[in-house]
Coordinates of C-alpha atoms in Angstrom, one line a residue:
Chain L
X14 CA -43.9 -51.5 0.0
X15 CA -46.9 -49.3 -0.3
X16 CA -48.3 -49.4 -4.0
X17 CA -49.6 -47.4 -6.4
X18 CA -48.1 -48.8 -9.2
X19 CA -49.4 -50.0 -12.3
X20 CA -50.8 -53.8 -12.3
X21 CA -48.3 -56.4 -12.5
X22 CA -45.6 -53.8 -12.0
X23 CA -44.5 -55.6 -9.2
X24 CA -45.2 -58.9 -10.1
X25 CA -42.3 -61.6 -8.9
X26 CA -43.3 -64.4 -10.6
X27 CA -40.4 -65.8 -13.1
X28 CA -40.5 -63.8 -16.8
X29 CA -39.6 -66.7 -18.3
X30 CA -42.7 -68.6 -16.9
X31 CA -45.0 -65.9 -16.9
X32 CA -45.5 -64.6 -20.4
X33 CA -47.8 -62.2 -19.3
X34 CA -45.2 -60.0 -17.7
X35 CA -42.4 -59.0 -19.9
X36 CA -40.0 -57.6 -18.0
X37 CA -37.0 -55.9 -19.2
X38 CA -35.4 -56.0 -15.3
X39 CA -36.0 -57.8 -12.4
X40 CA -34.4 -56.9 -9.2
X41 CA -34.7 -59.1 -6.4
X42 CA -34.0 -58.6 -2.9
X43 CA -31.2 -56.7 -3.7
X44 CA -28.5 -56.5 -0.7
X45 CA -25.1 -55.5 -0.8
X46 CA -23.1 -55.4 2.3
X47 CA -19.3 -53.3 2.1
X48 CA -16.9 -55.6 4.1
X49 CA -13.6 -53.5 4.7
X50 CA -11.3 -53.0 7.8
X51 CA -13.1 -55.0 10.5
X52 CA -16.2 -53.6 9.9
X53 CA -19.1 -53.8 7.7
X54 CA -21.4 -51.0 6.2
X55 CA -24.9 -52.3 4.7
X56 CA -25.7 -49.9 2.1
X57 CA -28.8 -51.4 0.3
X58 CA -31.1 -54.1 2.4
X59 CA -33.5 -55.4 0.2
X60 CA -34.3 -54.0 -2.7
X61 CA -37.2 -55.8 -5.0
X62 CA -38.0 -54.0 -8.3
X63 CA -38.7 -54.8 -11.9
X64 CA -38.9 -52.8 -14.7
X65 CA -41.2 -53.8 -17.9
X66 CA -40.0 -53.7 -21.3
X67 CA -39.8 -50.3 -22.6
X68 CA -40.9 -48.2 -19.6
X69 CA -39.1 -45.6 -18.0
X70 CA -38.6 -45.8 -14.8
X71 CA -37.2 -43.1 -12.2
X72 CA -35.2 -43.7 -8.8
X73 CA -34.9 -41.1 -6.7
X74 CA -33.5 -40.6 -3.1
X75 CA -32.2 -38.6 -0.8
X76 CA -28.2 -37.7 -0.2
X77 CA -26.1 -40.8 0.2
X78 CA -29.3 -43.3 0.0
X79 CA -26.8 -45.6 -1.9
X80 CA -28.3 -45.1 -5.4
X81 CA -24.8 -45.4 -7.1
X82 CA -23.9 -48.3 -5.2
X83 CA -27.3 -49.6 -6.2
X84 CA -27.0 -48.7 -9.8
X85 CA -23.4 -50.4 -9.9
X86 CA -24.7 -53.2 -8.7
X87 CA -27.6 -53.4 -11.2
X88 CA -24.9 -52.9 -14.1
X89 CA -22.5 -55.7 -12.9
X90 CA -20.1 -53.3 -11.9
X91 CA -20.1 -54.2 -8.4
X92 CA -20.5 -57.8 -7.0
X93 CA -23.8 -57.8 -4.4
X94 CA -24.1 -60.0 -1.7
X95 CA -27.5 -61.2 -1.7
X96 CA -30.7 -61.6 -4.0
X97 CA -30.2 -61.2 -7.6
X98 CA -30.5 -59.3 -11.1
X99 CA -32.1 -60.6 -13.6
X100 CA -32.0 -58.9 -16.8
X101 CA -33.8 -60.2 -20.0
X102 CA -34.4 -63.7 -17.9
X103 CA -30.7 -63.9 -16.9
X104 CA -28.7 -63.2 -14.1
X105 CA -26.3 -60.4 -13.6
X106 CA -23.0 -61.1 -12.3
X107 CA -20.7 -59.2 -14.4
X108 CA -21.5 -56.1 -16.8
X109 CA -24.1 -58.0 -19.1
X110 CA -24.5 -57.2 -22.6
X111 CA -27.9 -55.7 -22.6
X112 CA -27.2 -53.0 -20.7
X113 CA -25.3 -49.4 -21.3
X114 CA -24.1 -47.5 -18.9
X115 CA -24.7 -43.1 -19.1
X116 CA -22.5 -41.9 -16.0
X117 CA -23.1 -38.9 -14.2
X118 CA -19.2 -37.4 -15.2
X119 CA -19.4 -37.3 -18.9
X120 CA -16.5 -35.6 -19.4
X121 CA -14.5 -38.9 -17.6
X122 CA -16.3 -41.4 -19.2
X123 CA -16.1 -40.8 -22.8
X124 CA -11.9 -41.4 -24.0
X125 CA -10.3 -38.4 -24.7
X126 CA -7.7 -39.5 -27.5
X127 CA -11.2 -40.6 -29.3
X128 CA -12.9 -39.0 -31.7
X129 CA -16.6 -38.2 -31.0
X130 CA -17.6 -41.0 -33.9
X131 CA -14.9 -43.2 -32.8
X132 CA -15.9 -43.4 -28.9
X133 CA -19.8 -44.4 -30.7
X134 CA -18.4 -47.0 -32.6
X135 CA -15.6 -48.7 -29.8
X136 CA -18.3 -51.0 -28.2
X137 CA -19.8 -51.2 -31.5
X138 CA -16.6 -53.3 -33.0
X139 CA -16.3 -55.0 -29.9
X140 CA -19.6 -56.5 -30.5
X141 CA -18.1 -57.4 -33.7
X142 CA -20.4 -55.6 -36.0
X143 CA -19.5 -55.2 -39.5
X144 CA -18.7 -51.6 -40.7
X145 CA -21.4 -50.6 -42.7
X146 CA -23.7 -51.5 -39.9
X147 CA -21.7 -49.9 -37.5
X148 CA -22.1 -46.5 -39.7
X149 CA -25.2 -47.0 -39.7
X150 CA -25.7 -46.9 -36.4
X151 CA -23.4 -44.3 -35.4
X152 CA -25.1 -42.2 -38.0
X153 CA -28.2 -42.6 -36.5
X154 CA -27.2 -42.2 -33.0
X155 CA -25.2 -39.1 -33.7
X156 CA -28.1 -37.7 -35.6
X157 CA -30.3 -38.7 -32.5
X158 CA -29.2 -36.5 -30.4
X159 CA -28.1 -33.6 -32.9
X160 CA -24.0 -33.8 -32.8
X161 CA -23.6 -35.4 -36.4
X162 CA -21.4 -32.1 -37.0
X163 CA -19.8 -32.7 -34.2
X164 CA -18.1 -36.1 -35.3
X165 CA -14.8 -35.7 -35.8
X166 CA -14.1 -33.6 -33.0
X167 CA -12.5 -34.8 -29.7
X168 CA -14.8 -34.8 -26.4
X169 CA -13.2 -32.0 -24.8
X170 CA -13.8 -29.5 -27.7
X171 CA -17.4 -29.9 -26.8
X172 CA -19.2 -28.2 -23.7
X173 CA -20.4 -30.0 -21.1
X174 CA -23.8 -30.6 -22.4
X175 CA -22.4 -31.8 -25.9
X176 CA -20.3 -34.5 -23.7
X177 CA -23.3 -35.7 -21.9
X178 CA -25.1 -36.0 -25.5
X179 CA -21.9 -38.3 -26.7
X180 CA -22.1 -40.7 -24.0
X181 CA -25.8 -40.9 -24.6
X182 CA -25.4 -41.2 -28.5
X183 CA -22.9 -44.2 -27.3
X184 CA -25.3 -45.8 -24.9
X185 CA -28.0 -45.4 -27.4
X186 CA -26.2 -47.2 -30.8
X187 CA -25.6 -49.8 -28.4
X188 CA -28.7 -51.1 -28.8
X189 CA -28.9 -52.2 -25.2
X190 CA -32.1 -53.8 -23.5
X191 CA -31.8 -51.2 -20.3
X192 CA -30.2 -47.7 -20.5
X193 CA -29.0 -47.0 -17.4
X194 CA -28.3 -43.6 -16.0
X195 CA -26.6 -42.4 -12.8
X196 CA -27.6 -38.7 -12.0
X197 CA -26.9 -38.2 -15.8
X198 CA -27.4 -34.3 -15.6
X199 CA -26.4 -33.5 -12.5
X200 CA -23.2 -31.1 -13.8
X201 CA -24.5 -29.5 -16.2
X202 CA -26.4 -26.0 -16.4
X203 CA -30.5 -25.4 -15.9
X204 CA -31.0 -25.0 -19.7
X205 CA -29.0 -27.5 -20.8
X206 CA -30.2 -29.8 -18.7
X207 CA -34.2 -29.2 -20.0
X208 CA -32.8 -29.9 -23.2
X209 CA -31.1 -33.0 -21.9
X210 CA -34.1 -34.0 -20.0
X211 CA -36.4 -34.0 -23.3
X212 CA -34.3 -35.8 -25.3
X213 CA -34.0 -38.9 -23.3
X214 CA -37.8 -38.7 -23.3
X215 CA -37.6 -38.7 -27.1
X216 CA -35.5 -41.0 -27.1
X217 CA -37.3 -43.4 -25.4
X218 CA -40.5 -43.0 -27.1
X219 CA -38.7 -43.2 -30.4
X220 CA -36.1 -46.1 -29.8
X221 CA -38.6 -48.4 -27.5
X222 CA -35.8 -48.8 -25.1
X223 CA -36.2 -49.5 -21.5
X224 CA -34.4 -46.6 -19.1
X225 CA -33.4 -46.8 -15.6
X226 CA -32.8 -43.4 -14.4
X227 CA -31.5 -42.5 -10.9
X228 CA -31.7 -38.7 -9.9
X229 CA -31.5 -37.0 -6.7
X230 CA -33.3 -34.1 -8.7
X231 CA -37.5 -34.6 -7.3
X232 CA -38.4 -32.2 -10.5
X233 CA -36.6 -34.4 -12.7
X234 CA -37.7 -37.6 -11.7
X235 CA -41.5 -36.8 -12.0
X236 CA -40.9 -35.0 -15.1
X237 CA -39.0 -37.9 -16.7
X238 CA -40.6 -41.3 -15.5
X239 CA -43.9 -43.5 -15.8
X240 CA -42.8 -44.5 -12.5
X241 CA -40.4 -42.9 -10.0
X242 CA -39.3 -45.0 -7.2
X243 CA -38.3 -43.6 -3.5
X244 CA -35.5 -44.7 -2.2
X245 CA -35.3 -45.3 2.1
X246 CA -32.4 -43.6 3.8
X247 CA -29.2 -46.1 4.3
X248 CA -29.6 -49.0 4.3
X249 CA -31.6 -48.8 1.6
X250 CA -35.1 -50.3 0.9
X251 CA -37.7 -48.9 -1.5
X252 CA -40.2 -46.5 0.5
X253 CA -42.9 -46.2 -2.2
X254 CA -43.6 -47.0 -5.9
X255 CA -45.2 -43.9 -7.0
X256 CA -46.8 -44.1 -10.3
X257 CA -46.9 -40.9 -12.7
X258 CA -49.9 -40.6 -14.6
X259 CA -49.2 -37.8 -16.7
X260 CA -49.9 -37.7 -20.1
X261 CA -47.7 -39.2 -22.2
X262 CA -47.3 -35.9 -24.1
X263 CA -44.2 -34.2 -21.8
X264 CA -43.1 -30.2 -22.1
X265 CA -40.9 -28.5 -19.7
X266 CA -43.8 -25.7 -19.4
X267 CA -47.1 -26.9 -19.7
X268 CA -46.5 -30.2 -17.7
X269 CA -44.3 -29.0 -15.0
X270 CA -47.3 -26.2 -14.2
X271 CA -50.3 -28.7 -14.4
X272 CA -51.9 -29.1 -10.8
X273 CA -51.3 -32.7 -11.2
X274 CA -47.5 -31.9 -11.8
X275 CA -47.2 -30.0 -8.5
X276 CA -49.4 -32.9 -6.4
X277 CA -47.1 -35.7 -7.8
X278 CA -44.3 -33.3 -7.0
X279 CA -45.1 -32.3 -2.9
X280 CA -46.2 -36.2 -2.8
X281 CA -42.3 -37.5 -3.8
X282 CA -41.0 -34.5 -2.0
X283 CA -42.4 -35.2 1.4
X284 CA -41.0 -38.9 0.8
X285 CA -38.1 -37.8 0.9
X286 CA -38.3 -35.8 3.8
X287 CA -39.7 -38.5 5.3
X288 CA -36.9 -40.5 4.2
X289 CA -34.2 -37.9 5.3
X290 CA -36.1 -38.4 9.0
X291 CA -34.7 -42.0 8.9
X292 CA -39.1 -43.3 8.4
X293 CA -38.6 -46.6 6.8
X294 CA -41.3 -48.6 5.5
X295 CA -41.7 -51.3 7.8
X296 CA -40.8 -49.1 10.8
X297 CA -37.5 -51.0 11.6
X298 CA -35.1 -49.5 13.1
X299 CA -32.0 -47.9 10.6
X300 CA -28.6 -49.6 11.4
Chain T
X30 CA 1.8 -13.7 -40.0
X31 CA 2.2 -17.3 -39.0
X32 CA 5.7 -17.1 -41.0
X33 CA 6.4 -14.1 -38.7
X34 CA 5.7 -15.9 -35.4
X35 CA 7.3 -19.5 -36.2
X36 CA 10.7 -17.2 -37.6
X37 CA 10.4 -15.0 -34.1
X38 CA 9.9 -19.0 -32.0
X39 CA 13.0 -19.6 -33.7
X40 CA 14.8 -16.9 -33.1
X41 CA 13.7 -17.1 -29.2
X42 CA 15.5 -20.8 -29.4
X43 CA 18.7 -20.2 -31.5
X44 CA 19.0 -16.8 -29.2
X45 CA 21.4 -18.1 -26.1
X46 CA 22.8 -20.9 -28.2
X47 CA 24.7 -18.4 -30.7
X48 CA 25.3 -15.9 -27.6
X49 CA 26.9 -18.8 -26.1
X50 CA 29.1 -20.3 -28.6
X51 CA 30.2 -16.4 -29.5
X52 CA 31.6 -16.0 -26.1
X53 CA 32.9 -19.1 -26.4
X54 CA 34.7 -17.6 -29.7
X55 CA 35.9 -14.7 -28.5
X56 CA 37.3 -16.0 -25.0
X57 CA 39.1 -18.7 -26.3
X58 CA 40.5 -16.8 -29.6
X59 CA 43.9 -15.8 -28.3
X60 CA 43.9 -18.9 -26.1
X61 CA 47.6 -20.8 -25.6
X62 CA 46.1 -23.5 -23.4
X63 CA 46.9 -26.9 -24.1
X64 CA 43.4 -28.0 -23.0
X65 CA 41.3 -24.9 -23.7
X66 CA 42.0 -24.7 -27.6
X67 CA 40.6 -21.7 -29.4
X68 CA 36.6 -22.6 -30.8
X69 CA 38.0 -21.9 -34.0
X70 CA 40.5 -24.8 -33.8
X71 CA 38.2 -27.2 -32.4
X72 CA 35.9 -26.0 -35.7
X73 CA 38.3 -26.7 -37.8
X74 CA 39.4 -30.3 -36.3
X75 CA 35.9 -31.2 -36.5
X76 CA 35.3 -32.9 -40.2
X77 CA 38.9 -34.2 -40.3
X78 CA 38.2 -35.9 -36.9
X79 CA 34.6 -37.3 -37.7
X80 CA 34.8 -38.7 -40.6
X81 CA 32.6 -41.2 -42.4
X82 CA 35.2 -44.0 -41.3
X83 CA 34.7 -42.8 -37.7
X84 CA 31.0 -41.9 -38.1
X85 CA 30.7 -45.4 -39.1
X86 CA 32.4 -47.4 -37.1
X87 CA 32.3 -45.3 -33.9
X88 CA 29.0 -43.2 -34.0
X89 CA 26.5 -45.0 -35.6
X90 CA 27.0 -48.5 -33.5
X91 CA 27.0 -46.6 -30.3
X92 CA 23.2 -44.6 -32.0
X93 CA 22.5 -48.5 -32.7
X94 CA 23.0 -49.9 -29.4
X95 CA 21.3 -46.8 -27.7
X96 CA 18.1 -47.5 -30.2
X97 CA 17.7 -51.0 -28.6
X98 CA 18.5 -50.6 -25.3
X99 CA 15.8 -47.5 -25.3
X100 CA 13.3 -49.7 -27.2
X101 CA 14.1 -53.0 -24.9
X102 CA 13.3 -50.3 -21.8
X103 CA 10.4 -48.8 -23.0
X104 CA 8.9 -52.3 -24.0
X105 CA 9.8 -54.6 -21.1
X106 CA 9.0 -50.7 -18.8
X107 CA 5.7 -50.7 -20.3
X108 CA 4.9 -53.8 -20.2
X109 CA 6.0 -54.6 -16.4
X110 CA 4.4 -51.3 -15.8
X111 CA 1.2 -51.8 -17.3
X112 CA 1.2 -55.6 -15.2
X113 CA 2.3 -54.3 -11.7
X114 CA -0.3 -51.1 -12.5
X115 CA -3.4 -53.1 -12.6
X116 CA -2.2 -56.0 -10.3
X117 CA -2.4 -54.9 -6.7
X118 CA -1.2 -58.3 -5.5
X119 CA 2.0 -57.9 -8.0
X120 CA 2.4 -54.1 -6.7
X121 CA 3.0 -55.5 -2.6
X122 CA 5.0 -57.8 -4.2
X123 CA 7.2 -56.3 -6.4
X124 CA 7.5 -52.6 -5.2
X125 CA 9.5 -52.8 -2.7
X126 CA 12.2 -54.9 -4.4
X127 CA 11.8 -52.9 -7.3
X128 CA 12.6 -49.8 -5.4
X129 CA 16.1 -51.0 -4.5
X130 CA 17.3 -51.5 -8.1
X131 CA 16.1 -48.1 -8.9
X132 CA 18.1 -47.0 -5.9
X133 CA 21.5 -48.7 -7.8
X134 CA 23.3 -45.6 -9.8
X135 CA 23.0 -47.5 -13.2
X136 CA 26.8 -47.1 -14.1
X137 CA 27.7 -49.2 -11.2
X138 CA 26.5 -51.7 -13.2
X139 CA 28.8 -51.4 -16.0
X140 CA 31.5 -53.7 -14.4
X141 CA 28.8 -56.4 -13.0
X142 CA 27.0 -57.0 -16.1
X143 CA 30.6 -56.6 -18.0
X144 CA 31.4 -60.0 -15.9
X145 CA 28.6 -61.5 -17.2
X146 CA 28.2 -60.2 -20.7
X147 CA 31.5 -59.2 -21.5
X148 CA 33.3 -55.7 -22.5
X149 CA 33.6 -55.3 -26.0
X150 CA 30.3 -57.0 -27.3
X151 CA 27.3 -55.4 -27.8
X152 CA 25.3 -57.5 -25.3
X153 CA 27.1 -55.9 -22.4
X154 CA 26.3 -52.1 -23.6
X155 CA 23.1 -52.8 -24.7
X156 CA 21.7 -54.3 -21.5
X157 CA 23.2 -51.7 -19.2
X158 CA 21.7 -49.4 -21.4
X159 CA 18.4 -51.1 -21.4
X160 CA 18.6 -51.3 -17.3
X161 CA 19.1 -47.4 -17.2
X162 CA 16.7 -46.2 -19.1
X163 CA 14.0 -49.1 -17.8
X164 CA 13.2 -47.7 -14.2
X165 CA 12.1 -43.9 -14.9
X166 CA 9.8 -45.8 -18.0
X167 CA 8.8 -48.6 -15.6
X168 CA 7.9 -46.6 -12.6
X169 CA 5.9 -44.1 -14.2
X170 CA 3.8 -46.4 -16.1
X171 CA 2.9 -48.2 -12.8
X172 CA 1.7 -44.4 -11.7
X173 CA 0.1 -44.0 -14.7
X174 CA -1.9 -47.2 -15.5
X175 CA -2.8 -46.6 -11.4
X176 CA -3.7 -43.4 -12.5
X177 CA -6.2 -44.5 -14.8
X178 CA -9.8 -42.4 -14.2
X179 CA -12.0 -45.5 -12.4
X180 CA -14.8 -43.7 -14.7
X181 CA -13.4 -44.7 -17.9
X182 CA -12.1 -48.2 -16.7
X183 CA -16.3 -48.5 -15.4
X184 CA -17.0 -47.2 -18.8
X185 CA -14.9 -49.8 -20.4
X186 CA -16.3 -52.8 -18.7
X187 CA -20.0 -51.9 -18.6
X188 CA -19.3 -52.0 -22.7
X189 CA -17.3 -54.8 -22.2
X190 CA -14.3 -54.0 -23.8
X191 CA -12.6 -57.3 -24.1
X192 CA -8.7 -57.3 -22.5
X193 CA -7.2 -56.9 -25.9
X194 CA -8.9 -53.9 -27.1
X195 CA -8.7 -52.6 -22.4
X196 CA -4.8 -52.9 -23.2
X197 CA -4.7 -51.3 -26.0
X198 CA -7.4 -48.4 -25.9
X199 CA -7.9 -47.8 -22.1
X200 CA -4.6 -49.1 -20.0
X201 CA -2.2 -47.6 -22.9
X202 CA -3.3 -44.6 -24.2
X203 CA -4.7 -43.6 -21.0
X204 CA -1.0 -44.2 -19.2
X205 CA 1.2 -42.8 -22.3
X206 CA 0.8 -38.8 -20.6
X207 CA 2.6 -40.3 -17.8
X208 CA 5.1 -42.9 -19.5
X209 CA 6.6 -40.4 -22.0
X210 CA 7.5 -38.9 -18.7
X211 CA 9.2 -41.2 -18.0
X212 CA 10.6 -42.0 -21.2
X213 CA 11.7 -38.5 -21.4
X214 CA 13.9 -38.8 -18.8
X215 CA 15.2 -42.3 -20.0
X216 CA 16.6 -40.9 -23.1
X217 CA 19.0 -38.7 -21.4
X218 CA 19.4 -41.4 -18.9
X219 CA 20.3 -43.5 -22.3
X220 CA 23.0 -40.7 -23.4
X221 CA 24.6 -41.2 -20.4
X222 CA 24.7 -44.8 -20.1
X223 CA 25.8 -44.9 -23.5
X224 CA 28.8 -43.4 -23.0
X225 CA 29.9 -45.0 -19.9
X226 CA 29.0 -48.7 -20.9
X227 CA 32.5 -47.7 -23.9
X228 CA 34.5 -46.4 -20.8
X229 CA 35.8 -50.0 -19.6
X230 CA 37.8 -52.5 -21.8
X231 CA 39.2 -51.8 -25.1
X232 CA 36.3 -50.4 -26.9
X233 CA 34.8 -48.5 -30.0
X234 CA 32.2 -46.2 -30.0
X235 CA 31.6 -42.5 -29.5
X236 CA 32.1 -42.7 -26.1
X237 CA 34.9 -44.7 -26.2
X238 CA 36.3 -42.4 -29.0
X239 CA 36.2 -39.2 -26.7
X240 CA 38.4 -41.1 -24.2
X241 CA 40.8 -42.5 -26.5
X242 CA 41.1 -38.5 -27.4
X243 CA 41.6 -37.4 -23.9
X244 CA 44.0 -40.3 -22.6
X245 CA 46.0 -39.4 -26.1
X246 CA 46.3 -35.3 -25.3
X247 CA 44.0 -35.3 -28.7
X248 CA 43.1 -32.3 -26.8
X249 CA 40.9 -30.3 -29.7
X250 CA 39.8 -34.0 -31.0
X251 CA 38.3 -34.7 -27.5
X252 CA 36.3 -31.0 -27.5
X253 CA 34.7 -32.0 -31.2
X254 CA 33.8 -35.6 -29.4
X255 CA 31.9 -33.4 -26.5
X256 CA 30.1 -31.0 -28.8
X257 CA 28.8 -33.6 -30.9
X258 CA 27.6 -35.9 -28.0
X259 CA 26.0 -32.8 -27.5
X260 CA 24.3 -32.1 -30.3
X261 CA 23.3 -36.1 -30.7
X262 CA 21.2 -35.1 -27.3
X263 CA 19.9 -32.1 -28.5
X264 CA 18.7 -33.9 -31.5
X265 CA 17.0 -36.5 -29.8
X266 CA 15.3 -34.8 -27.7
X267 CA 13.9 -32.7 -30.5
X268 CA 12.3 -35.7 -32.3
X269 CA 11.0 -37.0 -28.9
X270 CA 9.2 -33.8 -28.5
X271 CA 7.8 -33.8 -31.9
X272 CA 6.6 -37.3 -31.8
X273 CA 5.4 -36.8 -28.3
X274 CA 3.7 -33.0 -30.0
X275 CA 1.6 -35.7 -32.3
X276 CA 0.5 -38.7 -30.0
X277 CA -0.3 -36.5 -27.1
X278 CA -2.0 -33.9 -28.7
X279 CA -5.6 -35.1 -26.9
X280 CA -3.7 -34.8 -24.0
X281 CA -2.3 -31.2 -24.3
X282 CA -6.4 -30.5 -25.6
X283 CA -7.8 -31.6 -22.3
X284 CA -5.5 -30.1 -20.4
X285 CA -6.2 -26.9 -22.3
X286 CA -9.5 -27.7 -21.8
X287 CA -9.8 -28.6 -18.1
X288 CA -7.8 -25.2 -17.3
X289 CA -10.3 -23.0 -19.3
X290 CA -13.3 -24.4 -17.6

């Protein structure tokens, strides 16, 4: 892996030995092999990542570089077959409880014979939180990202945007350790999606919490992250760690016309292009 | 205005019905036929014939026995449904077999389960009209539950839903659009079944009535028995609609929904 990441970034060593390094995620040699009908398809090689607590972090890649199989494996949604998870010290093997889940097709994911403040508060009850504290959190959530009018109304009443900011407000009361989010805004409009885009930022900074975000949007992924990492071509490895040293301050305008803006931009884009050539980071061969 | 429009809906139902029964008037008024009565005699038989001895002893057990059949069928249909749905080991298994019985016409099974079971209890009617009504219920909640968007069942276990709260907020109410299908089609299914489980044996029962008519030349007798096997249909399929109007009004919103995007 080439680096240009921050210091300790990509540090190995045990979180649970190392107190130095608080990481939120640790992905380790991340492999998943799909065995079906005689033959199998590798679709990630080895993956090694981690994420520190209360970063956000970007993954971005070209067409069909396997980042949903990859993010479904991070979320314990799909078994891997080597190397491991690790997420607040322990392993992942099935969905783990520190982690929510923003899927790219909102309008599928949140339940439709819910209310907007009920589908909030379902995973809520599960956890077995009393009601006032579930209120409370709902409240807050909902209020987060600006539907608190919106509550009683059933998903499809809302447009596509208003979905997307359900199943975040979901993710979000939660409370989880890692937000992950699978090409989040990838169906809705240019406008909304700016919006979108600023919130999770917002989000972030005001909640603490640590977001995983895979995008296939280059824009996006520079915009959002303190880190973005490129994804390899199938099957996939990690082609470079790119860090984004932006300020911290983000605006649709002023950043995304900033010289810096545009280098880190062309820099991620020719990655990909390079990836999309089938270069690989250790010059291997692709299977 | 909304007075208006619900008046002109009604209108637009009642319409063919009263066309209907005034042909039927007319056509049959000067009628000498043995067994095609004048409407206006079969009218007048009516509350002499079904009276509250008859309602009670005749119409109301066979409504009983129709009730729990149809509520055996939808829980066991449901239930299997649900089971074989999410179970692909239990679907290779079980499909094919479960095919044939659907195959069987249900009346056939009148006289096997009448060796069993008996033909004047209940037991008898009741299971042959649980075993009607249970394929169309039991078949389409296998479609639906397999039907069941993989987004929300990922969305369900990243939040780990636990199997309780899967059952009863993802795997039911995501599989009810399909099952009241099914259950739709049951109830008539049920009508049917009804009457033919009263048809063997000496029996009571509305079905059984309405034969007793006929073998007996109770010619205008039998015609009331027809009309208000009729209307007992009519009836239940209008509170099937409304109670499927109220638990499947999400579903009739995103449908609404999906079409106007």
């Amino acid at each position: 892996m080439t680096s240009t990441q921050i210091p300790g970034a990509t540090d190995v060593t045990d979180p649970a030995t190392d107190p130095a390094t608080d990481l939120a995620l640790d992905v380790r040699g991340l492999k998943k092999v799909y065995d079906g009908q005689g033959r199998s398809v590798e679709a990630v090689r080895d993956l090694t990542f981690s994420i520190e607590r209360g970063s956000l972090v970007c993954i971005v890649g070209p067409s069909g570089a396997g980042k949903t199989t990859l993010l479904r494996c991070i979320a314990g949604l799909l078994g891997i077959t080597d190397g491991e998870v690790v997420l607040d010290g322990e392993r992942v093997t099935s969905p783990p409880a520190g982690m929510a889940v923003v899927f790219q097709e909102y309008g599928r994911s949140l339940f439709p014979w819910m209310t907007v403040r009920q589908n909030v508060e379902l995973p809520l009850k599960e956890k077995g939180l009393r009601r006032a504290e579930r209120r409370r959190l709902v409240d807050e959530a909902l209020a987060a990202v600006g539907l608190t009018d919106s509550e009683d109304a059933h998903p499809w009443q809302l447009s596509g945007g208003m979905q997307q900011r359900v199943a975040i407000a979901r993710a979000v009361a939660y409370e989880p350790t890692v937000l992950l989010m699978d090409e989040p805004f990838a169906a809705v409009d240019a406008q909304t999606r700016a919006d979108l885009e600023d919130l999770v930022r917002t989000l972030w900074k005001r909640l603490g919490v640590t977001v995983l975000f895979v995008t296939h949007d280059i824009d996006e992924a520079v915009y959002l992250g303190q880190r973005v990492l490129v994804l390899s071509n199938r099957p996939t490895v990690i082609l470079e760690d790119v860090a984004i040293d932006l300020p911290d301050e983000r605006d649709q305008l002023e950043t995304r016309s900033t010289p810096r803006f545009a280098e880190l931009r062309h820099h991620v884009y020719e990655l990909i292009q390079q990836a999309k050539r089938g270069h690989r980071p250790d010059g291997e061969a692709p299977a | 205005m909304r007075i208006r429009h619900l008046l002109l809906q009604l209108l637009k139902a009642v319409a063919l019905p009263i066309v209907l029964v005034t042909i039927w008037w007319v056509a049959s008024a000067d009628s000498t036929s043995f067994f095609w009565p004048p409407l206006s005699e079969i009218v007048k038989t009516f509350p002499e014939t079904w009276d509250w001895d008859r309602i009670q002893h005749d119409v109301l057990p066979s409504l009983a026995r129709l009730a729990i059949g149809y509520t055996i069928a939808l829980v066991v249909g449901v239930a299997l449904g649900s089971a074989i749905g999410l179970s692909r080991t239990l679907r290779a298994f079980l499909e094919p077999t479960l095919e044939f019985f659907r195959a069987i016409p249900p009346p056939i099974l009148v006289p096997v389960i009448a060796v069993f079971a008996g033909y004047t209890g209940w037991t008898g009617k009741i299971i042959t009209i649980a075993l009607g009504c249970l394929w169309p219920i039991l078949l389409n909640a296998v479609e639906g539950v397999r039907g069941l968007d993989e987004v929300l069942v990922d969305t369900a276990r990243s939040y780990r839903l636990r199997r309780r709260t899967r059952f009863a907020q993802l795997v039911l109410r995501g599989s009810s659009p399909q099952v009241a299908v099914g259950a739709r089609q049951a109830l008539s299914i049920g009508v049917i079944v009804m009457v033919i489980s009263e048809l063997f044996g000496a029996n009571r029962g509305l079905g059984a009535s309405i034969v007793q008519f006929q073998r007996s030349f109770a010619i205008p007798q039998m015609w009331t028995g027809i009309i208000l096997l009729g209307l007992i249909g009519f009836a239940l399929s209008v509170v099937f609609r409304i109670v499927e109007h109220y638990s499947l009004a999400w579903y009739r919103g995103l449908r609404q929904a999906d079409r106007g995007a």
